[in-house]
Tab-separated table of C-alpha atoms in Angstrom:
chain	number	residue	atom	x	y	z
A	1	UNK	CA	8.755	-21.232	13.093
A	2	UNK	CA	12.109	-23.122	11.900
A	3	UNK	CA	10.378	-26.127	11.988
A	4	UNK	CA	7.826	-24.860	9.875
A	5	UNK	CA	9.972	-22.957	7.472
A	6	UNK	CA	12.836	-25.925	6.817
A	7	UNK	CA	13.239	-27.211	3.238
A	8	UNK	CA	14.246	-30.182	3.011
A	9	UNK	CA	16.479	-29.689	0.167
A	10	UNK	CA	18.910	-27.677	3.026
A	11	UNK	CA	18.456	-24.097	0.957
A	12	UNK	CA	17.147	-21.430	2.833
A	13	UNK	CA	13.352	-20.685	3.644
A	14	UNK	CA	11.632	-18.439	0.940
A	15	UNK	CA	8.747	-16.765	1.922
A	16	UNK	CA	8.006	-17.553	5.483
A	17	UNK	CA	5.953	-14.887	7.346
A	18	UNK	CA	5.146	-14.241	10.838
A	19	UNK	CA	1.835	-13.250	12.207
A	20	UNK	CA	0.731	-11.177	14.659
A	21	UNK	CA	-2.915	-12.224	15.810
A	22	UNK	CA	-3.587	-9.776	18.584
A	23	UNK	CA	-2.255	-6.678	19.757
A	24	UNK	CA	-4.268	-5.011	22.845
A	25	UNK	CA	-3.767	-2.315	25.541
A	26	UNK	CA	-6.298	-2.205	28.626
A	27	UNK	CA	-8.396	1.008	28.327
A	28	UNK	CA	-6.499	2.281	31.246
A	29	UNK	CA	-3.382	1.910	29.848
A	30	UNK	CA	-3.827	3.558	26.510
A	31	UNK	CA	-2.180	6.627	25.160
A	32	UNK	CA	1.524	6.039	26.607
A	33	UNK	CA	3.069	4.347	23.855
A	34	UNK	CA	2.919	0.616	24.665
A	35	UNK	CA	1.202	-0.582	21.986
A	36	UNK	CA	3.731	1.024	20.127
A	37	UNK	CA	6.900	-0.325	21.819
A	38	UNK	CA	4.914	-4.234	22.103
A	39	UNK	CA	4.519	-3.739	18.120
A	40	UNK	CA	8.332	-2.286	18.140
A	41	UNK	CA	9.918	-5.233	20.396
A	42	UNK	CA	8.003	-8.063	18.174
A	43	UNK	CA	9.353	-6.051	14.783
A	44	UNK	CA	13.039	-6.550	16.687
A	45	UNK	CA	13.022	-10.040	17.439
A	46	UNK	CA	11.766	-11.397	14.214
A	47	UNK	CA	13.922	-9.236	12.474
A	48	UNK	CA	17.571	-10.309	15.019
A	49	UNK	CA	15.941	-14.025	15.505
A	50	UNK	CA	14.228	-14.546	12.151
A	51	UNK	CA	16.142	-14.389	9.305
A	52	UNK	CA	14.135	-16.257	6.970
A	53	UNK	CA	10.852	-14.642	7.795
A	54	UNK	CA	10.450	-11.787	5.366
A	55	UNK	CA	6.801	-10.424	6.582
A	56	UNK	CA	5.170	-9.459	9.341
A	57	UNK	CA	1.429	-9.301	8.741
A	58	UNK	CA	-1.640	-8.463	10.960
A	59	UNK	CA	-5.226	-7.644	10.470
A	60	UNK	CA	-7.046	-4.692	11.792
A	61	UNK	CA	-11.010	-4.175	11.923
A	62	UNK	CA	-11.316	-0.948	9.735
A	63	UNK	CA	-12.795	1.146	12.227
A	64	UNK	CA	-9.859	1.373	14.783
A	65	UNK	CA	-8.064	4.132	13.011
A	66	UNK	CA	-5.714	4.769	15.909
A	67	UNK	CA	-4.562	1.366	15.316
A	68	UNK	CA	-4.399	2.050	11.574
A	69	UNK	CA	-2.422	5.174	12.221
A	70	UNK	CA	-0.256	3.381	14.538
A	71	UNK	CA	0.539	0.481	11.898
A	72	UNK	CA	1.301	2.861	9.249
A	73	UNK	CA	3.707	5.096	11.037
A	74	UNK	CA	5.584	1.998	11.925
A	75	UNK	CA	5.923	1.419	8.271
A	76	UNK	CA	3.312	-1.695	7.555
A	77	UNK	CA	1.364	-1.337	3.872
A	78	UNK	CA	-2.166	-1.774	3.630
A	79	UNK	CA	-1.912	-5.170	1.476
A	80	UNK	CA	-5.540	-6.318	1.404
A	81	UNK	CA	-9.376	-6.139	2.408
A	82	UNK	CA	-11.704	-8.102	3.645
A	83	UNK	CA	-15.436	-8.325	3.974
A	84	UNK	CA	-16.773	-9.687	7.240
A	85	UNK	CA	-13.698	-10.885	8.672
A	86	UNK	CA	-14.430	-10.370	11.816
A	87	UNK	CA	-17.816	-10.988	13.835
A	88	UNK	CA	-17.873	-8.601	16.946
A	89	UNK	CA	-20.800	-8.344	19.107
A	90	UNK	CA	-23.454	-10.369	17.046
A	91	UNK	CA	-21.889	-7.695	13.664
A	92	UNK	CA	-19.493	-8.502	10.619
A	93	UNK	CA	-17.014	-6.508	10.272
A	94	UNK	CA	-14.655	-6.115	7.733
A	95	UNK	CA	-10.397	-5.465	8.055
A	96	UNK	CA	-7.572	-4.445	6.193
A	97	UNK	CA	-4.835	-7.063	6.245
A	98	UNK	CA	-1.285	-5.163	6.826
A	99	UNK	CA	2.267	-6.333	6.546
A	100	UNK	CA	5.873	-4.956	6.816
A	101	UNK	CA	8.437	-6.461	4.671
A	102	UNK	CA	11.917	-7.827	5.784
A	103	UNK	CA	14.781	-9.317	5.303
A	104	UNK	CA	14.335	-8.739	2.093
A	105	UNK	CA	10.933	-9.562	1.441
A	106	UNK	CA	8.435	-7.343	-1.018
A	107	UNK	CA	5.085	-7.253	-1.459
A	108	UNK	CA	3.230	-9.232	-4.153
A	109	UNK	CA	3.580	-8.259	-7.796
A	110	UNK	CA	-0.178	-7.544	-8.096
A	111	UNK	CA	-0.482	-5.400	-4.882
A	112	UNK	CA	2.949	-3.482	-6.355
A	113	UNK	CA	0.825	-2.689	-9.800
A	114	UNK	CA	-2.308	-2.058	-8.624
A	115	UNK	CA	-0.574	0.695	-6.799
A	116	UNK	CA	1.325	1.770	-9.527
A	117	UNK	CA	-1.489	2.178	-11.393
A	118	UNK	CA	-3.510	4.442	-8.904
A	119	UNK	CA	-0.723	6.491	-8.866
A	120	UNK	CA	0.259	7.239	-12.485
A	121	UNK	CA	3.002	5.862	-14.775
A	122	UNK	CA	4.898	8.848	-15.673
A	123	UNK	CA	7.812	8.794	-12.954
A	124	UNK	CA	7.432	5.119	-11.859
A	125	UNK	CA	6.763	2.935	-14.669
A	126	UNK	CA	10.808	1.901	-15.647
A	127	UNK	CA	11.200	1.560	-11.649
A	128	UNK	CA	8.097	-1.106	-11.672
A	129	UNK	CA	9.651	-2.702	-14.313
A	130	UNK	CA	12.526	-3.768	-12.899
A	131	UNK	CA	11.216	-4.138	-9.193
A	132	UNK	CA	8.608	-6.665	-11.095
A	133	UNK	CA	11.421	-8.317	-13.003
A	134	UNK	CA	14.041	-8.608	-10.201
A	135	UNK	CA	11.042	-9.811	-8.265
A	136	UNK	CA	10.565	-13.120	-10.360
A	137	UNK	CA	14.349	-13.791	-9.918
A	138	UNK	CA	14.767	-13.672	-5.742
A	139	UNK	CA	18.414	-15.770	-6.305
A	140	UNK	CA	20.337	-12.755	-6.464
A	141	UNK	CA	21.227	-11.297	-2.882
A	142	UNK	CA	19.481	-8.351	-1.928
A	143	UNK	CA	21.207	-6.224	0.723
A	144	UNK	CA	18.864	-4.476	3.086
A	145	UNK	CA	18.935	-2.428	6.507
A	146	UNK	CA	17.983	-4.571	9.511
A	147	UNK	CA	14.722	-3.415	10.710
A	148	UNK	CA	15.981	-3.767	14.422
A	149	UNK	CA	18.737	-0.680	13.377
A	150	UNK	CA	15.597	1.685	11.748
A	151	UNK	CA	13.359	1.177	14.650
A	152	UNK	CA	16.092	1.956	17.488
């Protein structure tokens, strides 16, 4: 992932995410927590070994809702959908694409709108404002909590 996130000009990587393409437990071995603490141990070492990724993203087929319940609770936003993403026994299906931000990291201006807008402006809109704004200017530090320390 360094290699693939270096700049040449020596600054730091912007923007580099990481990617979790499959995340199982055998039948057998379901309901004790390990998908869980698999999900949990990955979150750790990009977040201690990573510094300049600044999202974790997966995709789920939108049927598994124990997966879905699992992803949320561990903090990931539902960030996108897609038609026919997968193909599973001779079907399409389709998946939500999820990601947890770090380091840092935020979600899209668009996906941070679109929510704001399902929910109402009343509250929210002068806090959209300037997450949008400080969004298009990432120079500025931005302090955060490791994720390793929130998940311990």
């Amino acid at each position: 992932c360094e290699t693939l996130c270096h700049r040449e000009d020596g600054l730091p990587p912007v923007g580099c995410l990481a990617y979790i393409l499959t995340l199982g437990v055998a039948d057998s071995f379901r309901r004790r927590g390990l998908a869980r603490e698999l999900l949990k141990r990955s979150i750790i070492h990009v977040d201690r070994h990573m510094p300049h990724v600044q999202a974790v993203h997966l995709h789920v087929v939108t049927y598994n809702h124990a997966a879905i319940r699992l992803y949320e609770a561990m903090k990931f936003l539902q960030v996108g959908n897609f038609v026919s993403f997968y193909h599973l026994h001779g079907k399409p299906y389709d998946s939500f694409l999820y990601a947890l931000y770090l380091h840092g990291g935020r979600p899209p201006w668009k996906w941070r709108l679109k929510n704001l807008l399902s929910i109402g402006l009343a509250s929210t809109w002068k806090d959209w404002v300037l997450s949008a704004w400080c969004s298009l200017w990432r120079n500025e530090p931005q302090v955060h909590k490791p994720m390793a320390e929130e998940l311990a």
